[in-house]
Coordinates of C-alpha atoms and ligand atoms in Angstrom, one line a residue:
M257 CA 6.6 -35.5 32.7
T258 CA 6.1 -34.4 29.1
R259 CA 3.0 -36.1 27.0
E260 CA 3.5 -37.0 23.4
I261 CA 1.0 -35.3 21.4
K262 CA 0.2 -37.0 18.0
I263 CA 0.3 -34.6 14.9
F264 CA -2.7 -35.7 12.2
D265 CA -2.1 -33.7 9.3
T266 CA -4.8 -32.8 7.1
T267 CA -3.2 -30.9 4.3
L268 CA -4.2 -33.1 1.8
R269 CA -7.8 -33.3 2.7
D270 CA -9.0 -30.5 4.8
G271 CA -6.2 -28.3 3.1
E272 CA -7.3 -29.3 -0.2
Q273 CA -10.9 -27.9 0.4
S274 CA -9.1 -24.4 0.4
P275 CA -10.4 -22.7 -2.7
G276 CA -8.2 -23.1 -5.8
A277 CA -5.8 -25.6 -3.7
T278 CA -6.7 -28.7 -5.9
M279 CA -3.5 -31.1 -6.0
N280 CA -3.1 -33.7 -8.3
I281 CA -1.8 -37.2 -7.3
A282 CA 1.8 -36.5 -8.0
E283 CA 1.6 -33.4 -6.1
K284 CA 0.0 -35.1 -3.2
L285 CA 2.5 -37.8 -3.1
S286 CA 5.4 -35.4 -2.9
I287 CA 3.9 -33.4 0.2
A288 CA 2.9 -37.0 1.8
R289 CA 6.5 -37.9 1.4
Q290 CA 7.8 -34.4 3.0
L291 CA 5.1 -35.0 6.0
A292 CA 6.7 -38.7 6.4
R293 CA 10.3 -36.8 6.5
M294 CA 8.8 -34.5 8.9
G295 CA 7.7 -37.4 11.1
V296 CA 3.8 -36.4 11.3
D297 CA 2.0 -39.4 13.0
I298 CA -1.1 -39.5 10.7
I299 CA -1.5 -38.4 7.1
E300 CA -5.2 -37.6 6.1
A301 CA -4.7 -38.2 2.5
G302 CA -8.1 -37.7 1.2
F303 CA -11.7 -38.4 1.0
A304 CA -11.8 -41.6 -1.0
Y305 CA -15.7 -41.6 -1.7
S306 CA -15.6 -37.9 -2.9
S307 CA -13.5 -38.6 -6.3
S308 CA -11.5 -41.0 -8.5
G309 CA -8.6 -38.8 -7.9
D310 CA -8.8 -38.7 -4.4
F311 CA -9.4 -42.5 -4.0
D312 CA -6.2 -42.9 -6.4
A313 CA -4.0 -40.5 -4.2
I314 CA -5.2 -42.3 -1.0
R315 CA -4.3 -45.7 -2.3
K316 CA -0.9 -44.4 -3.6
I317 CA -0.1 -42.7 -0.6
A318 CA -1.1 -45.8 1.5
L319 CA 1.0 -48.2 -0.6
E320 CA 4.2 -46.0 -1.2
V321 CA 4.7 -43.6 1.9
E322 CA 6.2 -45.4 4.8
G323 CA 6.2 -44.3 8.6
P324 CA 2.9 -42.4 9.3
T325 CA -0.5 -44.1 9.6
I326 CA -2.3 -43.2 6.4
C327 CA -6.0 -42.3 6.7
S328 CA -9.1 -41.6 4.5
L329 CA -12.2 -39.5 5.6
A330 CA -15.5 -41.2 5.2
R331 CA -19.0 -39.6 5.8
A332 CA -21.0 -42.2 8.3
K333 CA -22.5 -43.8 5.4
P334 CA -21.7 -47.4 4.1
D335 CA -20.6 -46.7 0.6
D336 CA -17.9 -44.2 1.9
I337 CA -16.6 -46.4 4.5
D338 CA -16.2 -49.5 2.0
S339 CA -14.8 -47.0 -0.3
A340 CA -12.1 -45.8 2.1
W341 CA -11.1 -49.5 2.9
Q342 CA -10.9 -50.2 -0.6
A343 CA -8.4 -47.2 -1.1
L344 CA -6.4 -47.9 1.7
K345 CA -6.2 -51.8 2.1
G346 CA -2.7 -53.0 1.4
G347 CA -1.0 -50.2 3.3
A348 CA 1.1 -50.9 6.5
N349 CA -0.5 -48.6 8.9
I350 CA -4.2 -47.3 7.8
R351 CA -7.0 -45.6 9.6
I352 CA -10.8 -44.7 8.5
H353 CA -12.1 -41.5 9.8
T354 CA -15.6 -41.3 9.8
F355 CA -17.8 -38.5 10.9
I356 CA -21.4 -37.0 11.4
S357 CA -22.9 -34.0 12.9
T358 CA -24.1 -34.0 16.4
S359 CA -25.1 -30.2 16.7
D360 CA -28.9 -29.3 16.4
I361 CA -28.3 -27.1 14.0
H362 CA -26.7 -29.6 11.6
L363 CA -29.1 -32.2 12.3
K364 CA -32.0 -30.4 11.9
H365 CA -31.1 -28.2 8.9
Q366 CA -28.6 -30.5 7.1
F367 CA -28.9 -33.9 7.9
R368 CA -32.7 -33.9 8.8
M369 CA -32.2 -36.6 11.4
T370 CA -33.0 -37.0 15.0
R371 CA -30.5 -37.2 17.6
D372 CA -31.1 -40.8 18.3
E373 CA -31.0 -41.5 14.7
A374 CA -27.5 -39.9 14.5
L375 CA -26.1 -41.4 17.3
K376 CA -27.3 -45.0 15.8
R377 CA -25.6 -44.3 12.5
A378 CA -22.4 -43.2 14.2
V379 CA -22.2 -46.5 15.9
D380 CA -23.2 -48.6 13.1
M381 CA -20.6 -47.0 10.8
V382 CA -17.7 -47.2 13.5
E383 CA -18.7 -50.7 13.7
R384 CA -18.6 -51.3 9.8
A385 CA -15.1 -49.7 9.6
K386 CA -13.8 -51.8 12.5
G387 CA -14.8 -54.6 10.3
Y388 CA -11.9 -53.6 8.1
V389 CA -9.2 -52.1 10.2
D390 CA -8.4 -51.7 13.8
D391 CA -7.6 -48.1 13.9
V392 CA -10.8 -46.1 13.6
E393 CA -11.5 -42.5 14.3
F394 CA -14.8 -41.0 15.0
S395 CA -15.7 -37.3 14.6
P396 CA -18.8 -35.6 16.0
M397 CA -19.0 -32.8 13.4
D398 CA -20.1 -29.3 14.9
A399 CA -19.0 -30.6 18.1
T400 CA -18.5 -27.0 19.7
R401 CA -22.2 -26.2 18.9
S402 CA -23.3 -29.4 20.1
E403 CA -25.3 -30.2 23.3
V404 CA -22.4 -31.5 25.7
N405 CA -24.6 -34.3 27.4
Y406 CA -25.5 -35.5 23.9
L407 CA -22.2 -35.1 22.7
C408 CA -20.7 -37.1 25.5
E409 CA -23.2 -39.8 24.9
V410 CA -22.3 -40.1 21.2
L411 CA -18.7 -40.3 22.2
E412 CA -19.0 -42.9 24.9
A413 CA -21.1 -45.0 22.5
T414 CA -18.3 -44.6 19.5
I415 CA -15.6 -45.7 21.9
E416 CA -17.7 -48.5 22.9
A417 CA -18.0 -49.6 19.4
G418 CA -14.4 -49.4 18.9
A419 CA -13.1 -45.9 17.9
Q420 CA -9.7 -45.3 19.2
T421 CA -9.5 -41.9 18.5
V422 CA -12.6 -39.3 19.1
N423 CA -11.9 -36.0 17.6
I424 CA -13.7 -33.0 18.7
P425 CA -14.1 -30.5 15.7
D426 CA -14.6 -27.0 16.0
T427 CA -16.2 -27.0 12.6
V428 CA -17.1 -23.8 12.0
G429 CA -14.1 -21.8 13.9
Y430 CA -16.9 -20.7 16.6
T431 CA -15.1 -21.9 20.0
T432 CA -12.7 -19.9 22.3
P433 CA -9.8 -21.0 24.1
K434 CA -11.3 -21.2 27.6
E435 CA -14.4 -22.6 26.2
F436 CA -12.7 -25.3 24.4
G437 CA -10.4 -26.3 27.2
D438 CA -13.2 -26.7 29.3
L439 CA -15.2 -28.8 26.9
I440 CA -12.2 -31.3 26.8
S441 CA -12.0 -31.2 30.6
A442 CA -15.9 -32.0 30.6
I443 CA -15.4 -34.7 28.0
R444 CA -12.6 -36.4 30.1
K445 CA -14.8 -36.1 33.2
Q446 CA -18.2 -37.2 31.6
V447 CA -17.4 -39.8 29.3
A448 CA -17.0 -43.1 31.2
N449 CA -14.7 -44.9 28.8
I450 CA -12.7 -41.8 27.7
D451 CA -9.4 -43.7 28.8
Q452 CA -10.0 -46.1 26.0
A453 CA -9.6 -43.5 23.4
V454 CA -7.3 -40.6 22.5
I455 CA -9.1 -37.3 22.5
S456 CA -8.1 -35.2 19.3
V457 CA -9.2 -31.8 18.3
H458 CA -9.7 -30.2 15.0
C459 CA -10.0 -26.4 14.8
H460 CA -10.9 -24.0 12.1
N461 CA -9.7 -20.5 12.1
D462 CA -12.8 -18.3 11.4
L463 CA -12.0 -16.1 14.4
G464 CA -8.2 -16.6 14.0
L465 CA -8.2 -19.0 17.2
A466 CA -7.7 -22.2 15.6
V467 CA -3.9 -22.6 17.0
A468 CA -4.8 -20.9 20.4
N469 CA -8.1 -23.4 20.9
S470 CA -6.0 -26.3 19.9
L471 CA -3.2 -25.4 22.3
A472 CA -6.0 -25.0 25.2
A473 CA -7.4 -28.4 24.5
V474 CA -3.7 -30.0 24.7
Y475 CA -3.3 -28.2 28.0
A476 CA -6.7 -29.6 28.9
G477 CA -5.7 -33.2 27.9
A478 CA -6.2 -33.6 24.3
G479 CA -3.6 -36.1 22.9
Q480 CA -3.9 -35.4 19.1
V481 CA -4.0 -32.3 17.0
E482 CA -5.2 -32.2 13.6
C483 CA -3.7 -29.4 11.6
T484 CA -2.3 -28.6 8.4
I485 CA 0.9 -26.8 6.8
N486 CA 0.8 -23.1 6.5
G487 CA -3.0 -23.4 8.1
I488 CA -4.5 -23.8 4.8
G489 CA -8.0 -25.2 4.9
E490 CA -11.9 -24.7 4.3
R491 CA -12.6 -20.7 4.6
A492 CA -10.2 -19.2 6.9
G493 CA -8.4 -22.5 7.1
N494 CA -7.4 -25.0 9.9
A495 CA -4.9 -24.8 12.7
A496 CA -1.3 -24.3 11.3
L497 CA 1.0 -27.3 12.0
E498 CA 4.0 -25.3 12.3
E499 CA 2.4 -23.1 14.9
I500 CA 1.2 -25.9 17.2
V501 CA 4.5 -27.7 16.9
M502 CA 6.7 -24.9 17.8
S503 CA 4.4 -23.7 20.4
L504 CA 4.8 -26.9 22.1
R505 CA 8.4 -27.5 21.4
T506 CA 9.1 -23.7 22.9
R507 CA 6.8 -23.9 25.6
K508 CA 7.2 -27.4 26.9
D509 CA 7.3 -25.8 30.1
I510 CA 4.1 -24.8 30.2
F511 CA 2.1 -27.6 28.1
K512 CA 4.3 -30.4 29.8
A513 CA 3.6 -31.8 26.0
D514 CA 5.6 -32.1 22.7
T515 CA 5.4 -34.0 19.5
G516 CA 7.7 -36.3 17.6
I517 CA 8.0 -33.5 14.5
V518 CA 11.5 -33.3 13.0
T519 CA 11.2 -29.6 13.3
E520 CA 14.1 -28.9 10.7
E521 CA 11.8 -30.0 7.8
I522 CA 9.2 -27.5 8.8
T523 CA 10.2 -24.7 6.2
K524 CA 10.5 -27.2 3.2
A525 CA 7.4 -28.6 3.9
S526 CA 5.7 -25.1 4.0
R527 CA 7.6 -24.1 0.5
L528 CA 6.7 -27.4 -1.1
V529 CA 2.8 -26.9 -0.1
S530 CA 2.9 -23.3 -1.1
K531 CA 4.4 -23.8 -4.4
I532 CA 2.2 -26.7 -5.2
T533 CA -1.3 -25.0 -4.0
G534 CA -0.2 -21.4 -5.2
M535 CA -1.2 -20.1 -1.8
Q536 CA 1.4 -17.7 -0.6
V537 CA 2.5 -17.2 2.7
Q538 CA 1.9 -14.0 4.3
P539 CA 5.4 -12.5 5.0
N540 CA 4.8 -12.1 8.7
K541 CA 3.3 -15.6 9.2
A542 CA 4.7 -17.1 12.5
I543 CA 7.3 -19.6 12.0
V544 CA 7.5 -19.7 8.1
G545 CA 6.8 -16.3 6.7
M546 CA 9.7 -14.9 5.3
N547 CA 10.0 -12.2 8.0
A548 CA 9.8 -14.6 10.8
F549 CA 13.4 -14.3 11.6
A550 CA 14.2 -11.2 10.1
H551 CA 15.0 -8.0 12.5
E552 CA 15.0 -4.6 11.3
S553 CA 14.9 -2.4 14.1
G554 CA 18.2 -0.9 15.2
I555 CA 17.6 -1.6 19.2
H556 CA 16.5 -5.4 18.4
Q557 CA 19.5 -5.6 15.8
D558 CA 22.0 -4.5 18.5
G559 CA 20.6 -6.7 21.2
L560 CA 20.8 -9.7 18.9
L561 CA 24.0 -9.1 17.9
K562 CA 25.3 -9.0 21.6
E563 CA 23.1 -12.1 22.5
K564 CA 20.4 -13.8 20.5
L565 CA 18.3 -14.7 23.4
T566 CA 17.7 -11.1 23.8
Y567 CA 15.0 -11.1 21.0
E568 CA 14.9 -14.6 19.5
I569 CA 12.8 -17.2 21.2
M570 CA 13.6 -20.0 18.7
M571 CA 16.3 -20.7 16.3
P572 CA 15.6 -20.1 12.7
E573 CA 18.0 -23.5 12.4
S574 CA 15.4 -25.3 14.3
V575 CA 12.9 -24.9 11.8
G576 CA 15.2 -25.4 8.7
A577 CA 14.9 -21.6 7.9
G578 CA 18.5 -20.8 7.5
K579 CA 20.1 -18.0 9.8
T580 CA 18.7 -14.9 11.4
S581 CA 18.7 -12.3 9.2
I582 CA 19.7 -8.8 10.0
V583 CA 17.9 -6.4 7.5
L584 CA 19.4 -3.2 6.9
G585 CA 16.8 -0.7 6.5
K586 CA 15.7 2.6 7.7
H587 CA 15.3 1.5 11.6
S588 CA 18.5 -0.3 11.5
G589 CA 21.5 0.8 13.7
R590 CA 25.2 1.4 13.5
H591 CA 26.1 -1.8 15.4
A592 CA 24.5 -4.0 12.5
F593 CA 25.8 -2.1 9.9
L594 CA 29.3 -2.3 11.1
T595 CA 28.9 -5.9 11.8
R596 CA 27.6 -6.6 8.1
L597 CA 30.3 -4.5 6.7
E598 CA 33.0 -6.5 8.7
A599 CA 31.3 -9.5 7.2
L600 CA 32.0 -8.3 3.7
G601 CA 35.6 -7.9 4.6
Y602 CA 35.4 -4.0 5.3
H603 CA 37.0 -2.2 8.3
P604 CA 36.1 1.3 8.1
N605 CA 37.4 3.9 10.3
E606 CA 35.0 5.8 12.5
A607 CA 34.6 8.6 10.1
E608 CA 34.1 6.6 7.1
L609 CA 31.7 4.4 9.1
N610 CA 29.6 7.7 10.0
K611 CA 29.7 9.0 6.4
A612 CA 28.4 5.6 5.0
F613 CA 25.9 5.1 7.6
E614 CA 24.4 8.5 7.2
R615 CA 24.4 7.6 3.4
L616 CA 22.6 4.1 4.3
K617 CA 19.7 6.0 6.1
K618 CA 19.1 7.9 3.0
L619 CA 19.3 5.3 0.5
A620 CA 16.9 3.2 2.9
D621 CA 14.2 5.9 2.7
Q622 CA 14.4 5.9 -1.4
K623 CA 14.9 2.1 -1.6
K624 CA 12.8 -0.9 -0.5
E625 CA 15.6 -3.4 -0.1
I626 CA 19.3 -2.9 0.6
F627 CA 21.6 -5.6 -0.8
D628 CA 25.2 -6.2 0.0
E629 CA 26.3 -4.9 -3.5
D630 CA 24.6 -1.5 -2.1
L631 CA 26.6 -1.5 0.8
E632 CA 29.9 -2.3 -0.7
A633 CA 29.1 0.5 -3.3
L634 CA 28.7 2.8 -0.2
I635 CA 31.6 2.1 1.9
S636 CA 34.0 1.5 -0.9
E637 CA 33.0 5.2 -2.0
E638 CA 33.6 6.5 1.5
M639 CA 36.6 4.6 2.2
A640 CA 38.4 5.9 -1.1
R641 CA 37.4 9.4 -0.5
P642 CA 40.2 11.6 -0.3
I643 CA 40.3 14.6 1.9
E644 CA 37.3 16.6 0.6
R645 CA 38.0 20.2 -1.1
Y646 CA 34.9 19.9 -2.9
R647 CA 31.5 18.8 -1.5
L648 CA 28.0 18.8 -2.9
V649 CA 25.4 20.5 -1.3
S650 CA 22.5 20.1 -3.5
I651 CA 21.6 19.7 -7.3
H652 CA 18.5 20.5 -9.4
S653 CA 18.5 19.3 -12.8
E654 CA 15.9 19.8 -15.7
S655 CA 15.6 18.0 -19.1
G656 CA 13.1 17.0 -21.4
S657 CA 12.2 16.6 -25.2
E658 CA 11.0 20.5 -25.3
L659 CA 13.9 21.8 -22.7
K660 CA 17.5 22.7 -22.7
P661 CA 19.2 20.4 -20.0
T662 CA 20.1 22.5 -17.0
A663 CA 21.7 21.9 -13.9
T664 CA 21.8 24.2 -10.6
I665 CA 24.4 23.2 -8.4
E666 CA 25.7 24.2 -4.8
L667 CA 28.9 23.0 -3.8
E668 CA 30.9 23.9 -0.8
I669 CA 34.8 24.5 -1.4
D670 CA 36.8 24.4 1.3
G671 CA 33.8 24.8 3.6
K672 CA 32.5 27.9 1.6
G673 CA 29.2 28.0 -0.5
H674 CA 29.2 28.4 -4.3
K675 CA 26.0 28.1 -6.5
K676 CA 25.7 28.2 -10.2
T677 CA 23.3 27.1 -13.1
G678 CA 24.5 25.9 -16.4
H679 CA 23.4 24.1 -19.6
G680 CA 24.7 21.3 -21.6
D681 CA 24.1 18.6 -24.5
G682 CA 22.4 16.6 -21.4
V683 CA 21.8 16.8 -17.7
V684 CA 25.3 15.2 -16.9
D685 CA 27.0 17.4 -19.3
A686 CA 25.3 20.4 -17.9
A687 CA 25.9 19.4 -14.2
Y688 CA 29.7 18.6 -15.3
K689 CA 30.2 22.1 -17.2
T690 CA 28.5 23.8 -14.1
I691 CA 31.1 22.0 -11.6
A692 CA 33.8 22.9 -13.9
S693 CA 32.9 26.5 -13.7
I694 CA 32.4 26.7 -9.8
T695 CA 35.5 25.0 -9.3
E696 CA 37.5 26.7 -12.0
T697 CA 39.1 23.4 -13.0
K698 CA 40.1 22.5 -16.5
S699 CA 40.1 18.7 -16.4
V700 CA 39.0 16.5 -19.4
L701 CA 36.4 13.7 -19.0
R702 CA 38.2 10.7 -20.4
E703 CA 35.9 8.0 -19.5
Y704 CA 32.3 7.9 -18.1
L705 CA 30.7 4.5 -17.3
V706 CA 27.1 3.7 -15.4
K707 CA 26.5 0.3 -14.0
G708 CA 23.3 -0.7 -12.2
I709 CA 24.5 -2.7 -8.9
T710 CA 21.5 -4.2 -8.1
G711 CA 18.2 -5.3 -10.2
G712 CA 15.1 -3.1 -10.4
T713 CA 14.1 0.5 -11.2
D714 CA 15.6 1.5 -7.6
A715 CA 18.5 0.0 -8.1
L716 CA 21.7 1.9 -6.7
G717 CA 23.6 3.3 -10.0
D718 CA 27.4 3.3 -9.9
V719 CA 29.2 5.8 -11.9
S720 CA 32.8 5.7 -12.7
V721 CA 34.6 8.5 -14.5
V722 CA 38.2 9.3 -15.5
L723 CA 39.4 12.7 -15.4
E724 CA 42.5 14.0 -16.8
E725 CA 44.1 17.3 -15.8
G726 CA 47.9 18.6 -16.2
G727 CA 49.1 14.7 -17.3
K728 CA 47.2 13.1 -14.2
R729 CA 44.9 10.8 -14.7
V730 CA 42.4 9.9 -11.7
K731 CA 39.3 7.6 -11.4
G732 CA 36.3 8.8 -9.6
H733 CA 33.2 6.6 -8.2
G734 CA 29.8 7.6 -7.2
A735 CA 26.6 5.6 -6.2
D736 CA 23.1 6.8 -5.8
T737 CA 19.7 5.7 -7.0
D738 CA 19.6 8.7 -9.0
I739 CA 22.0 8.3 -12.0
I740 CA 22.7 12.3 -12.1
I741 CA 23.5 12.5 -8.4
A742 CA 25.8 9.4 -8.9
S743 CA 27.5 11.1 -11.8
V744 CA 28.1 14.4 -9.7
H745 CA 29.6 12.3 -6.8
A746 CA 31.8 10.7 -9.4
Y747 CA 33.0 13.8 -10.8
L748 CA 33.6 15.3 -7.5
N749 CA 35.3 12.3 -6.1
A750 CA 37.9 12.5 -8.8
L751 CA 38.1 16.4 -8.8
N752 CA 39.1 15.8 -5.1
K753 CA 41.5 13.1 -5.9
L754 CA 43.2 15.6 -8.3
A755 CA 43.2 18.5 -5.7
A756 CA 44.7 16.1 -3.1
S757 CA 47.4 14.7 -5.3
S758 CA 48.2 18.4 -6.3
A759 CA 48.5 19.6 -2.6
K760 CA 51.0 16.7 -1.8
G761 CA 54.6 16.6 -2.8
P762 CA 56.0 14.8 -5.8
E763 CA 56.5 11.5 -3.9
D764 CA 52.8 11.5 -2.8
Q765 CA 51.4 12.3 -6.1
K766 CA 50.6 8.8 -7.0
V767 CA 48.1 8.6 -4.1
G768 CA 44.5 8.3 -5.7
L769 CA 45.9 8.1 -9.3
I770 CA 45.1 5.3 -11.5
Ligands
KIV817 O1 -14.0 -29.3 10.1 C1 -14.7 -30.5 10.3 O2 -15.6 -30.8 11.3 C2 -14.1 -31.6 9.5 C3 -14.6 -32.8 10.1 C4 -14.7 -33.8 8.7 C5 -13.8 -33.7 11.0 O3 -13.4 -31.4 8.9
ZN818 ZN1 -12.3 -29.2 9.1

């Protein structure tokens, strides 16, 4: 049987405790609405007593957001409890969440209370909250560093006082999965009335274990997980909601548990929280990172194109992240390249594909991101390439305010190497004159046009030229991140067309001509 785990979202309370993540009321309201669309069970909307902004936000959310239970945090103090009630009252489903520490470290150094005093205060404040609302949650702060017998005593007493949820916080992110799972099991065994309350967990991520600890607790019987979108929160943050939810959904077979979250809304929630708080999501972040469903390795791409199951354990669509993306880069394979070209409407033959693929690899070494426009430039050049009489082997060029523009060019003509150095009015002019000299051609350059294909200084430059010789005009194209190399490719492309056209009979002479 699959248990349903409640998702208690604390993005607006613990999440807002991330340094710099303060949100205004309108921003909190828009996040709360998205959380409601996503189907979270409880929204901890803030800490009413802590500021008038928090109070007003909780009030607005309690009155306007339908669906989830709306909760306010309150220290175990009468004024805090009263303020939480004032902020929540009138809401359809409301909860007061009160807390006090139970670890000796906190009681001795921070609260300056004995264990008995803390226990009495916890019980009194649960009862006070219970006078206002039915739904009361109690948290023994720093539970994972508390003495277990005392912790269980406090839990039993607060359940007796009416707490319907007892939350076990790993306040300082200190526990480990095995230890935390064992603690939940011990609580289930030792607390006599535990069946009258839901066990919740609230894990911080100081050791990077917040999600693993929360899942270990679910495995051991916890029924509610407290978490935040993108894992934001105090210090290293809280357990990330999207990771908890997708772990339970993907590995239902292991956990025998699931949530009621509409997972397709996850990506929207992540982007909204990131935009509002200004906290960027790291690209490799699980579930919601930009690269979470992007595959670059040729081996993975080949497998995916044959069958998604080979390298994908979740569908990107299931978290509202669009489609799997096959990123063409230096590790990509021919299969992915051809698939993308076909999607773009190109059907190259084997030789064209091989040449364009070779150039893709070179381009990927120079350029961070390869766009469809780059691919189109490469393949259209290869597919329009006539039989090559002239082929560029290398180019070295020099220019500067004190230098005479110079180009040294090595070409293969009909498979044989030729190299020359020449000068000109600019580097392109020097290169073109040198090529004309090596090839002993007399064509006239009628047009020269440079176009950036994609944005950025590492963009592919697309050069088109028009050459005229013996009454024939041909167009040539070249693309490269280096504008001089692109210019040389364009010039040679046009020369090759001229050579091809003069090698054919009069009927064929239109091939490759403008
Ligand atoms: O981390 C913590 O202990 C808390 C409590 C208030 C639940 O945030
Ligand atoms: Zn916390």
